């Protein structure tokens, strides 16, 4: 008897439909043959399935069982096929009605005792099931929340193989998943109110958040660079529904959603340590997981002590900074993960950390300084719109300086400036933030008047700016004008933008 069960395989952040065909036949020796499963991890599932079926109190068919996963040319990895294969075997053996199994998507890993364990990537699998118009999705109870984000889809959570069978035979009532609440925002995000002084750095944070500009803080030890950088996520506006779905999908594929699931509505913040590997940053693995840069999608990636990262690790950032996505090469095919993040980096000006400080002499040779700076490879520095010198503030001066404005107040201005940009870039292909303006949209929206052009010309001579660097200045000036509510970019906006360049 042949049974067919629908399931899905994950590629990057996409789910592709997979059909499990199970044939149980008499004749020949009792054996299980798995076809269309090139990966060892799926072959292991044969043992899990056998134990799970026995330990759930079902008679394992002692006949010839052939399981085929199609399409055959699709690489299938992971343990999420356990439940559909087990149900297919039981259906082919006549223990579960075959009707309905082919109109429902089933996913889940089985434990040896028959428990159904959570799997990664349920949100894209559920979204694909909805598009395919299936009757429902049967899945691990722990994953029910994230599947229930998809509206108009019946989600049937199960905790054991026995419960799955009971639901399919009508022995137990169907439990339908409740739509979850949003994932709560991380408690007590650090607030800008804690920062005394540092007006220029605070201003840079606001401009970065408003226009999506990458930012570098450079200064001596203890100046407050890390403290400032960690306060960038807190001044970003909440995610739009579309952004929230993108982020939640990535966290679903990474297996990082809290139990119960729910939509991630606050911009993510990731701060990988400088010892992180290229795979940790870019993503990878047999069943590719998103890396730090994708976990920071629509949010903030902090590279603290950026010069301490290995060069080849920093190189991973080039393509994503350019294209907003990262390609993770696999033996069989390349998967693409979204990776559009706001970059904030910190570094010391030199190895000893005190170059340019009046408080202490720098002990580095010019050669050492040059080598240290070159660690942030040109292409990376080239993607940073705002560079800010963060000076050490003497303790006494610090205690006499008032505490700063709260993040919530800054966030309101940022949201208003973002709104202005959205209005202006309403074309479907329009860049949502100024930092991503290109080509004609850039020339149209960042046009300068004669006085602005004069300042740009002077700056380009003084700093030997490339055409690209000039464009960057214009985009930063555009954001400054947007924060000021100005329609046109004025000379004062451009003049402020010029401050956020490092003297080379
Ligand atoms: N402007 C400031 N207002 C309030 N506290 C500050 C300020 N600057 C520094 N501090 C205090 O000093 C501590 C050290 O700052 P932080 O770790 O951000 O320095 P850093 O520039 O990252 O140094 P390093 O180069 O050593 O990493 C902060 O945790 C904070 O307590
Ligand atoms: Mg620091
Ligand atoms: Zn030095």
Short mmCIF file of C-alpha atoms and ligand atoms in Angstrom, two decimals:
data_model
loop_
_atom_site.label_atom_id
_atom_site.label_comp_id
_atom_site.label_asym_id
_atom_site.label_seq_id
_atom_site.Cartn_x
_atom_site.Cartn_y
_atom_site.Cartn_z
CA UNK A 1 0.00 0.00 0.00
CA UNK A 2 1.29 3.43 -0.89
CA UNK A 3 0.98 6.46 1.39
CA UNK A 4 1.91 10.01 0.51
CA UNK A 5 2.81 12.69 3.06
CA UNK A 6 3.62 16.29 2.32
CA UNK A 7 6.55 17.96 4.02
CA UNK A 8 9.15 20.61 3.22
CA UNK A 9 12.89 21.17 2.98
CA UNK A 10 14.66 24.36 3.92
CA UNK A 11 17.05 26.30 1.67
CA UNK A 12 18.35 29.44 3.23
CA UNK A 13 15.20 31.26 4.31
CA UNK A 14 12.99 29.47 1.79
CA UNK A 15 10.99 26.27 2.12
CA UNK A 16 10.48 23.92 -0.81
CA UNK A 17 7.77 21.26 -0.91
CA UNK A 18 8.89 17.64 -0.51
CA UNK A 19 6.76 14.53 -0.95
CA UNK A 20 7.29 11.47 1.22
CA UNK A 21 6.10 8.30 -0.52
CA UNK A 22 5.97 5.15 1.57
CA UNK A 23 5.29 1.75 0.14
CA UNK A 24 4.80 -1.28 2.36
CA UNK A 25 4.82 -4.56 0.50
CA UNK A 26 4.85 -8.26 1.28
CA UNK A 27 7.45 -10.50 -0.20
CA UNK A 28 11.15 -10.38 0.34
CA UNK A 29 12.82 -9.92 3.69
CA UNK A 30 11.57 -7.27 6.13
CA UNK A 31 13.71 -4.19 5.54
CA UNK A 32 13.52 -0.43 5.27
CA UNK A 33 14.93 1.29 2.23
CA UNK A 34 15.27 5.05 2.10
CA UNK A 35 15.52 6.60 -1.35
CA UNK A 36 16.27 10.19 -2.22
CA UNK A 37 18.11 10.92 1.01
CA UNK A 38 21.74 11.61 0.25
CA UNK A 39 22.58 12.94 3.63
CA UNK A 40 23.79 10.82 6.52
CA UNK A 41 21.70 12.77 9.01
CA UNK A 42 18.54 11.66 7.27
CA UNK A 43 19.70 8.06 7.23
CA UNK A 44 20.06 8.30 10.99
CA UNK A 45 16.42 9.19 11.17
CA UNK A 46 15.60 5.61 10.12
CA UNK A 47 16.75 4.39 13.52
CA UNK A 48 14.95 7.14 15.39
CA UNK A 49 11.73 6.45 13.50
CA UNK A 50 11.86 2.73 14.19
CA UNK A 51 12.35 3.29 17.93
CA UNK A 52 9.75 6.04 18.08
CA UNK A 53 7.13 3.86 16.39
CA UNK A 54 7.83 0.89 18.70
CA UNK A 55 7.99 3.00 21.85
CA UNK A 56 4.71 4.66 20.96
CA UNK A 57 3.06 1.25 21.13
CA UNK A 58 2.59 0.67 17.41
CA UNK A 59 3.47 -2.48 15.59
CA UNK A 60 6.38 -1.72 13.29
CA UNK A 61 5.51 -3.25 9.91
CA UNK A 62 7.73 -6.32 9.57
CA UNK A 63 7.47 -6.19 5.82
CA UNK A 64 9.41 -4.49 3.10
CA UNK A 65 9.17 -0.70 3.49
CA UNK A 66 10.38 1.65 0.81
CA UNK A 67 10.51 5.36 1.56
CA UNK A 68 11.12 7.83 -1.23
CA UNK A 69 11.58 11.54 -0.75
CA UNK A 70 10.97 13.51 -3.90
CA UNK A 71 12.09 15.48 -5.79
CA UNK A 72 15.13 13.20 -5.71
CA UNK A 73 17.58 15.80 -6.99
CA UNK A 74 16.90 18.11 -4.06
CA UNK A 75 19.39 17.93 -1.23
CA UNK A 76 17.51 17.06 1.93
CA UNK A 77 19.21 17.57 5.26
CA UNK A 78 18.12 17.47 8.84
CA UNK A 79 15.76 15.67 11.15
CA UNK A 80 12.47 17.38 10.28
CA UNK A 81 11.45 14.48 8.00
CA UNK A 82 11.16 12.04 10.93
CA UNK A 83 7.51 12.72 11.68
CA UNK A 84 6.27 12.69 8.06
CA UNK A 85 8.19 9.47 7.33
CA UNK A 86 6.85 7.79 10.48
CA UNK A 87 3.28 8.82 9.68
CA UNK A 88 3.76 7.63 6.11
CA UNK A 89 4.89 4.21 7.36
CA UNK A 90 1.95 3.93 9.71
CA UNK A 91 -0.43 5.03 6.96
CA UNK A 92 1.03 2.56 4.48
CA UNK A 93 0.61 -0.14 7.13
CA UNK A 94 -3.02 0.86 7.51
CA UNK A 95 -2.69 2.24 11.05
CA UNK A 96 -3.46 5.82 10.05
CA UNK A 97 -5.97 6.97 7.43
CA UNK A 98 -4.17 7.93 4.26
CA UNK A 99 -6.75 10.53 3.36
CA UNK A 100 -5.74 13.97 4.45
CA UNK A 101 -2.04 13.28 4.96
CA UNK A 102 -1.37 14.46 1.42
CA UNK A 103 -3.34 17.65 1.95
CA UNK A 104 -1.46 18.64 5.08
CA UNK A 105 2.18 19.57 5.62
CA UNK A 106 3.88 17.59 8.38
CA UNK A 107 7.25 18.34 9.98
CA UNK A 108 9.02 17.34 13.17
CA UNK A 109 11.93 15.46 14.65
CA UNK A 110 11.25 12.32 16.64
CA UNK A 111 12.92 11.34 19.87
CA UNK A 112 13.44 7.64 20.52
CA UNK A 113 10.54 7.62 22.98
CA UNK A 114 8.16 9.07 20.39
CA UNK A 115 8.26 12.70 21.54
CA UNK A 116 8.04 15.27 18.74
CA UNK A 117 10.91 17.71 18.99
CA UNK A 118 11.10 21.25 17.59
CA UNK A 119 12.85 21.94 14.30
CA UNK A 120 14.32 25.03 12.64
CA UNK A 121 12.64 27.11 9.96
CA UNK A 122 8.98 26.55 10.79
CA UNK A 123 7.93 30.09 9.82
CA UNK A 124 9.04 29.84 6.17
CA UNK A 125 7.67 26.28 6.01
CA UNK A 126 4.29 27.47 7.28
CA UNK A 127 4.30 30.46 4.90
CA UNK A 128 5.04 28.15 1.97
CA UNK A 129 2.27 25.77 3.09
CA UNK A 130 -0.14 28.71 3.12
CA UNK A 131 0.88 29.67 -0.42
CA UNK A 132 0.40 26.06 -1.55
CA UNK A 133 -3.11 26.14 -0.15
CA UNK A 134 -2.85 23.07 2.08
CA UNK A 135 -5.43 22.24 4.74
CA UNK A 136 -3.06 22.68 7.64
CA UNK A 137 0.36 22.08 9.14
CA UNK A 138 1.06 19.43 11.75
CA UNK A 139 4.18 20.28 13.69
CA UNK A 140 6.02 20.15 17.02
CA UNK A 141 4.12 21.85 19.82
CA UNK A 142 7.15 24.01 20.66
CA UNK A 143 7.07 25.45 17.12
CA UNK A 144 3.33 26.19 17.06
CA UNK A 145 3.68 29.87 17.96
CA UNK A 146 5.91 30.76 15.03
CA UNK A 147 3.68 28.89 12.57
CA UNK A 148 0.62 30.67 13.90
CA UNK A 149 2.14 33.98 12.74
CA UNK A 150 0.98 32.95 9.27
CA UNK A 151 -2.66 33.97 9.03
CA UNK A 152 -5.28 31.78 7.43
CA UNK A 153 -3.45 28.54 8.14
CA UNK A 154 -4.63 25.74 10.44
CA UNK A 155 -1.77 24.84 12.77
CA UNK A 156 -2.00 21.47 14.51
CA UNK A 157 0.58 21.18 17.28
CA UNK A 158 1.54 17.72 18.56
CA UNK A 159 3.84 16.65 21.38
CA UNK A 160 4.17 12.94 20.55
CA UNK A 161 3.87 10.58 17.61
CA UNK A 162 0.96 8.97 19.43
CA UNK A 163 -0.84 12.33 19.61
CA UNK A 164 -0.23 12.86 15.89
CA UNK A 165 -1.81 9.50 15.13
CA UNK A 166 -4.67 10.21 17.54
CA UNK A 167 -5.42 13.50 15.78
CA UNK A 168 -5.34 11.87 12.36
CA UNK A 169 -7.59 8.97 13.39
CA UNK A 170 -9.97 11.26 15.24
CA UNK A 171 -9.16 9.54 18.55
CA UNK A 172 -8.10 12.87 20.04
CA UNK A 173 -9.51 16.34 19.38
CA UNK A 174 -7.53 18.71 17.18
CA UNK A 175 -5.70 21.37 19.13
CA UNK A 176 -5.34 24.50 17.06
CA UNK A 177 -2.46 26.88 17.82
CA UNK A 178 -3.24 30.28 19.24
CA UNK A 179 -1.81 33.32 17.51
CA UNK A 180 1.16 34.31 19.67
CA UNK A 181 1.98 37.73 20.97
CA UNK A 182 5.07 39.52 19.72
CA UNK A 183 8.38 38.44 21.16
CA UNK A 184 8.96 40.83 24.05
CA UNK A 185 11.63 43.45 23.43
CA UNK A 186 14.87 42.73 25.26
CA UNK A 187 14.44 44.13 28.74
CA UNK A 188 16.29 47.28 29.75
CA UNK A 189 18.07 48.20 26.52
CA UNK A 190 20.81 50.67 27.46
CA UNK A 191 19.68 54.29 27.24
CA UNK A 192 21.45 57.37 25.90
CA UNK A 193 20.42 59.18 29.08
CA UNK A 194 23.37 57.42 30.79
CA UNK A 195 25.92 59.14 28.55
CA UNK A 196 27.40 62.42 29.78
CA UNK A 197 28.69 64.88 27.21
CA UNK A 198 29.99 63.42 23.92
CA UNK A 199 27.71 65.69 21.91
CA UNK A 200 29.33 64.92 18.56
CA UNK A 201 29.14 61.14 19.07
CA UNK A 202 25.51 61.38 20.15
CA UNK A 203 24.72 63.45 17.09
CA UNK A 204 26.42 60.86 14.87
CA UNK A 205 24.28 58.12 16.43
CA UNK A 206 21.15 60.09 15.62
CA UNK A 207 22.20 60.71 12.00
CA UNK A 208 23.22 57.07 11.58
CA UNK A 209 19.86 55.84 12.86
CA UNK A 210 17.89 58.37 10.81
CA UNK A 211 19.56 57.73 7.45
CA UNK A 212 20.88 54.19 7.85
CA UNK A 213 24.50 55.35 7.76
CA UNK A 214 27.30 53.05 8.92
CA UNK A 215 29.28 54.53 11.78
CA UNK A 216 32.79 54.28 13.26
CA UNK A 217 33.79 55.48 16.74
CA UNK A 218 37.49 55.96 17.13
CA UNK A 219 39.15 56.95 20.39
CA UNK A 220 41.32 55.99 23.37
CA UNK A 221 40.49 53.26 25.89
CA UNK A 222 37.67 54.13 28.24
CA UNK A 223 36.37 57.03 26.14
CA UNK A 224 32.92 55.47 26.00
CA UNK A 225 32.96 54.08 22.44
CA UNK A 226 31.39 50.76 23.34
CA UNK A 227 28.93 52.47 25.63
CA UNK A 228 27.79 54.78 22.83
CA UNK A 229 27.67 52.06 20.15
CA UNK A 230 25.45 49.82 22.27
CA UNK A 231 22.90 52.60 22.41
CA UNK A 232 22.29 52.68 18.65
CA UNK A 233 19.57 49.97 18.53
CA UNK A 234 17.57 51.83 21.16
CA UNK A 235 17.04 54.86 18.93
CA UNK A 236 15.85 52.90 15.90
CA UNK A 237 12.13 52.90 15.16
CA UNK A 238 10.14 49.65 15.55
CA UNK A 239 10.22 47.32 12.56
CA UNK A 240 7.51 47.53 9.90
CA UNK A 241 5.35 44.42 9.53
CA UNK A 242 7.33 43.35 6.49
CA UNK A 243 10.68 43.87 8.25
CA UNK A 244 9.41 42.02 11.31
CA UNK A 245 8.46 39.02 9.14
CA UNK A 246 11.90 39.01 7.50
CA UNK A 247 13.67 39.11 10.85
CA UNK A 248 11.41 36.50 12.43
CA UNK A 249 11.96 34.19 9.44
CA UNK A 250 15.73 34.43 9.90
CA UNK A 251 15.47 33.72 13.63
CA UNK A 252 13.12 30.81 12.85
CA UNK A 253 15.68 29.31 10.46
CA UNK A 254 18.41 29.88 13.06
CA UNK A 255 16.28 28.14 15.69
CA UNK A 256 16.59 31.19 17.92
CA UNK A 257 12.94 32.10 18.50
CA UNK A 258 11.88 31.73 22.12
CA UNK A 259 9.44 28.87 22.84
CA UNK A 260 5.98 30.00 21.84
CA UNK A 261 7.38 31.93 18.91
CA UNK A 262 5.88 35.28 18.04
CA UNK A 263 6.90 38.09 15.79
CA UNK A 264 10.18 39.93 16.44
CA UNK A 265 9.16 43.59 16.27
CA UNK A 266 12.23 45.38 17.60
CA UNK A 267 15.37 45.82 15.47
CA UNK A 268 17.85 43.07 16.30
CA UNK A 269 21.26 43.85 17.82
CA UNK A 270 24.25 41.57 17.35
CA UNK A 271 27.72 42.14 18.72
CA UNK A 272 29.99 39.23 17.71
CA UNK A 273 33.28 38.96 19.60
CA UNK A 274 36.43 39.81 17.64
CA UNK A 275 37.50 36.17 17.82
CA UNK A 276 34.42 35.16 15.78
CA UNK A 277 35.09 33.07 12.66
CA UNK A 278 34.08 33.92 9.13
CA UNK A 279 31.41 31.20 9.27
CA UNK A 280 30.02 32.63 12.51
CA UNK A 281 29.67 35.99 10.76
CA UNK A 282 28.49 34.90 7.33
CA UNK A 283 26.60 31.72 8.18
CA UNK A 284 27.16 28.13 7.05
CA UNK A 285 26.97 24.49 8.01
CA UNK A 286 25.55 21.33 6.43
CA UNK A 287 22.06 22.69 6.86
CA UNK A 288 23.08 26.34 6.55
CA UNK A 289 22.35 28.56 9.50
CA UNK A 290 22.32 32.32 9.22
CA UNK A 291 25.40 34.06 10.65
CA UNK A 292 25.70 37.16 12.81
CA UNK A 293 25.29 39.52 9.86
CA UNK A 294 21.95 37.94 8.96
CA UNK A 295 20.84 37.84 12.58
CA UNK A 296 21.47 41.62 12.48
CA UNK A 297 19.25 42.03 9.37
CA UNK A 298 17.06 45.14 9.71
CA UNK A 299 18.94 45.96 12.89
CA UNK A 300 22.43 46.75 14.14
CA UNK A 301 25.72 44.88 13.81
CA UNK A 302 28.33 46.09 16.30
CA UNK A 303 31.96 45.31 15.56
CA UNK A 304 33.51 46.31 18.86
CA UNK A 305 37.31 46.56 18.64
CA UNK A 306 36.93 46.20 14.87
CA UNK A 307 40.69 46.22 14.24
CA UNK A 308 41.05 43.06 16.33
CA UNK A 309 38.93 40.98 13.94
CA UNK A 310 40.87 38.75 11.55
CA UNK A 311 41.23 40.28 8.13
CA UNK A 312 39.52 37.40 6.32
CA UNK A 313 36.62 37.68 8.74
CA UNK A 314 36.15 41.38 8.00
CA UNK A 315 36.28 40.55 4.29
CA UNK A 316 33.05 38.59 4.74
CA UNK A 317 31.30 41.93 5.23
CA UNK A 318 32.14 43.39 1.83
CA UNK A 319 29.44 41.82 -0.27
CA UNK A 320 26.65 42.19 2.31
CA UNK A 321 27.50 45.85 2.87
CA UNK A 322 27.17 46.31 -0.88
CA UNK A 323 24.20 44.10 -1.65
CA UNK A 324 22.30 43.60 1.60
CA UNK A 325 22.58 39.81 1.43
CA UNK A 326 25.18 37.11 1.84
CA UNK A 327 25.79 34.03 -0.25
CA UNK A 328 26.67 30.95 1.71
CA UNK A 329 28.35 28.44 -0.56
CA UNK A 330 27.36 24.84 -0.11
CA UNK A 331 28.59 21.70 -1.81
CA UNK A 332 25.35 21.29 -3.72
CA UNK A 333 24.15 24.86 -4.14
CA UNK A 334 24.46 28.35 -2.78
CA UNK A 335 21.93 29.67 -0.34
CA UNK A 336 21.32 33.36 0.16
CA UNK A 337 20.52 34.96 3.49
CA UNK A 338 19.35 38.56 3.84
CA UNK A 339 21.98 40.70 5.59
CA UNK A 340 21.04 44.36 5.50
CA UNK A 341 22.22 45.85 8.74
CA UNK A 342 23.41 49.10 10.18
CA UNK A 343 27.10 48.73 10.99
CA UNK A 344 28.63 50.43 14.00
CA UNK A 345 32.30 49.81 14.62
CA UNK A 346 34.68 50.96 17.33
CA UNK A 347 38.44 51.07 17.38
CA UNK A 348 41.41 52.73 19.02
CA UNK A 349 43.34 55.22 16.88
CA UNK A 350 46.51 53.11 17.21
CA UNK A 351 47.89 50.08 19.06
CA UNK A 352 48.64 51.94 22.31
CA UNK A 353 45.33 53.75 21.95
CA UNK A 354 46.45 57.31 22.65
CA UNK A 355 47.31 58.79 19.26
CA UNK A 356 46.01 62.34 19.15
CA UNK A 357 45.23 62.48 22.88
CA UNK A 358 46.63 65.32 24.94
CA UNK A 359 46.37 63.30 28.16
CA UNK A 360 49.04 60.73 27.28
CA UNK A 361 51.71 60.41 24.62
CA UNK A 362 51.31 57.84 21.86
CA UNK A 363 54.15 55.30 21.78
CA UNK A 364 53.47 53.95 18.30
CA UNK A 365 55.68 54.50 15.25
CA UNK A 366 54.04 55.96 12.14
CA UNK A 367 54.53 52.59 10.49
CA UNK A 368 52.70 50.82 13.33
CA UNK A 369 49.87 53.33 13.12
CA UNK A 370 49.53 52.84 9.36
CA UNK A 371 49.51 49.07 9.74
CA UNK A 372 46.94 49.22 12.51
CA UNK A 373 44.62 51.43 10.48
CA UNK A 374 44.93 49.22 7.44
CA UNK A 375 43.38 46.36 9.40
CA UNK A 376 40.03 47.86 8.60
CA UNK A 377 40.44 47.15 4.96
CA UNK A 378 39.76 49.94 2.50
CA UNK A 379 36.51 48.47 1.19
CA UNK A 380 35.16 48.31 4.73
CA UNK A 381 36.14 51.85 5.65
CA UNK A 382 34.70 52.81 2.30
CA UNK A 383 31.28 51.70 3.50
CA UNK A 384 31.36 53.85 6.62
CA UNK A 385 29.57 57.16 6.17
CA UNK A 386 30.25 58.63 9.59
CA UNK A 387 33.55 58.55 11.47
CA UNK A 388 33.69 60.18 14.86
CA UNK A 389 36.58 60.89 17.14
CA UNK A 390 35.49 60.11 20.70
CA UNK A 391 37.84 61.88 23.08
CA UNK A 392 38.47 60.71 26.61
CA UNK A 393 36.56 62.93 28.99
CA UNK A 394 38.46 63.60 32.25
CA UNK A 395 36.64 62.18 35.25
CA UNK A 396 36.05 65.57 36.87
CA UNK A 397 34.67 67.09 33.67
CA UNK A 398 32.46 64.07 33.27
CA UNK A 399 30.89 64.28 36.69
CA UNK A 400 30.21 67.97 36.14
CA UNK A 401 28.48 67.36 32.83
CA UNK A 402 24.76 66.79 32.89
CA UNK A 403 23.29 63.45 31.85
CA UNK A 404 22.12 63.36 28.24
CA UNK A 405 18.80 63.26 26.47
CA UNK A 406 16.90 59.96 26.70
CA UNK A 407 16.82 57.47 23.81
CA UNK A 408 13.03 57.77 23.49
CA UNK A 409 13.30 61.48 22.57
CA UNK A 410 15.99 60.81 19.99
CA UNK A 411 13.99 57.91 18.58
CA UNK A 412 11.03 60.20 17.89
CA UNK A 413 13.19 62.49 15.74
CA UNK A 414 14.70 59.49 13.98
CA UNK A 415 11.22 58.13 13.20
CA UNK A 416 10.13 61.50 11.79
CA UNK A 417 13.20 61.66 9.52
CA UNK A 418 12.60 58.08 8.40
CA UNK A 419 9.03 59.04 7.55
CA UNK A 420 10.26 61.92 5.40
CA UNK A 421 12.55 59.54 3.52
CA UNK A 422 9.78 57.04 2.95
CA UNK A 423 7.52 59.73 1.51
CA UNK A 424 10.25 60.86 -0.83
CA UNK A 425 11.36 57.40 -1.97
CA UNK A 426 7.93 56.00 -2.59
CA UNK A 427 8.73 54.31 -5.89
CA UNK A 428 8.65 50.53 -5.53
CA UNK A 429 12.40 50.28 -6.11
CA UNK A 430 12.99 53.31 -3.93
CA UNK A 431 15.66 53.05 -1.30
CA UNK A 432 14.03 53.22 2.12
CA UNK A 433 16.89 55.15 3.75
CA UNK A 434 19.22 57.86 2.45
CA UNK A 435 22.35 55.74 2.90
CA UNK A 436 21.10 53.43 0.17
CA UNK A 437 20.26 56.10 -2.42
CA UNK A 438 21.99 55.46 -5.71
CA UNK A 439 22.17 56.71 -9.25
CA UNK A 440 19.34 58.94 -10.37
CA UNK A 441 17.52 58.94 -7.05
CA UNK A 442 20.74 60.12 -5.42
CA UNK A 443 21.23 63.01 -7.85
CA UNK A 444 17.58 63.99 -7.61
CA UNK A 445 17.18 63.88 -3.85
CA UNK A 446 20.63 65.07 -2.83
CA UNK A 447 20.97 68.02 -5.22
CA UNK A 448 23.11 70.82 -3.83
CA UNK A 449 22.77 74.58 -4.27
CA UNK A 450 25.82 76.65 -5.30
CA UNK A 451 26.93 77.25 -1.70
CA UNK A 452 26.66 73.53 -0.93
CA UNK A 453 28.60 72.70 -4.06
CA UNK A 454 31.30 75.12 -2.93
CA UNK A 455 31.67 73.34 0.40
CA UNK A 456 31.72 69.94 -1.27
CA UNK A 457 34.38 71.11 -3.70
CA UNK A 458 36.56 72.44 -0.88
CA UNK A 459 36.12 69.25 1.14
CA UNK A 460 36.94 67.02 -1.81
CA UNK A 461 40.22 68.91 -2.33
CA UNK A 462 41.13 68.92 1.33
CA UNK A 463 40.41 65.24 1.92
CA UNK A 464 41.21 64.02 -1.61
CA UNK A 465 37.71 62.58 -1.87
CA UNK A 466 36.69 60.11 -4.53
CA UNK A 467 33.39 60.55 -6.35
CA UNK A 468 31.98 57.86 -4.09
CA UNK A 469 33.08 59.69 -0.96
CA UNK A 470 31.46 62.88 -2.29
CA UNK A 471 28.22 60.98 -2.77
CA UNK A 472 28.49 59.74 0.78
CA UNK A 473 28.83 63.29 2.06
CA UNK A 474 25.76 64.30 0.06
CA UNK A 475 23.72 61.45 1.53
CA UNK A 476 24.75 62.30 5.07
CA UNK A 477 23.86 65.96 4.37
CA UNK A 478 20.47 64.77 3.08
CA UNK A 479 19.84 62.98 6.38
CA UNK A 480 20.93 66.02 8.38
CA UNK A 481 18.51 68.16 6.35
CA UNK A 482 15.75 65.59 6.95
CA UNK A 483 16.35 65.71 10.71
CA UNK A 484 16.08 69.50 10.48
CA UNK A 485 12.86 69.22 8.47
CA UNK A 486 14.45 70.95 5.50
CA UNK A 487 13.33 70.21 1.98
CA UNK A 488 16.60 71.31 0.39
CA UNK A 489 20.11 70.51 1.50
CA UNK A 490 21.60 73.74 2.79
CA UNK A 491 25.23 74.74 3.18
CA UNK A 492 24.98 74.21 6.93
CA UNK A 493 23.86 70.60 6.43
CA UNK A 494 26.79 69.85 4.18
CA UNK A 495 29.18 71.62 6.53
CA UNK A 496 28.01 69.41 9.39
CA UNK A 497 28.39 66.29 7.24
CA UNK A 498 32.03 67.18 6.54
CA UNK A 499 32.78 66.98 10.28
CA UNK A 500 32.15 63.24 10.21
CA UNK A 501 35.22 62.48 8.19
CA UNK A 502 38.51 61.46 9.67
CA UNK A 503 41.49 63.58 8.78
CA UNK A 504 43.61 61.17 6.77
N1 LIG B 1 30.40 59.94 28.39
C1 LIG B 1 30.27 59.06 29.39
N2 LIG B 1 29.21 59.18 30.25
C2 LIG B 1 29.06 58.28 31.24
N3 LIG B 1 29.90 57.27 31.49
C3 LIG B 1 30.95 57.10 30.68
C4 LIG B 1 31.18 57.98 29.57
N4 LIG B 1 32.29 57.58 28.94
C5 LIG B 1 32.74 56.50 29.59
N5 LIG B 1 31.94 56.20 30.64
C6 LIG B 1 32.14 55.08 31.58
O1 LIG B 1 33.34 54.45 31.25
C7 LIG B 1 33.14 53.07 30.95
C8 LIG B 1 34.05 52.65 29.84
O2 LIG B 1 33.52 53.05 28.60
P1 LIG B 1 33.61 52.13 27.33
O3 LIG B 1 33.81 50.72 27.71
O4 LIG B 1 32.47 52.43 26.46
O5 LIG B 1 34.96 52.66 26.70
P2 LIG B 1 35.62 52.29 25.32
O6 LIG B 1 35.85 53.58 24.60
O7 LIG B 1 34.82 51.27 24.63
O8 LIG B 1 37.01 51.73 25.77
P3 LIG B 1 37.91 50.56 25.14
O9 LIG B 1 38.68 51.16 24.00
O10 LIG B 1 38.83 50.19 26.26
O11 LIG B 1 37.00 49.48 24.74
C9 LIG B 1 31.67 52.97 30.61
O12 LIG B 1 31.15 51.71 30.91
C10 LIG B 1 31.06 54.04 31.49
O13 LIG B 1 30.81 53.53 32.77
MG1 LIG B 2 35.14 49.30 24.18
ZN1 LIG B 3 49.73 54.84 19.85
#
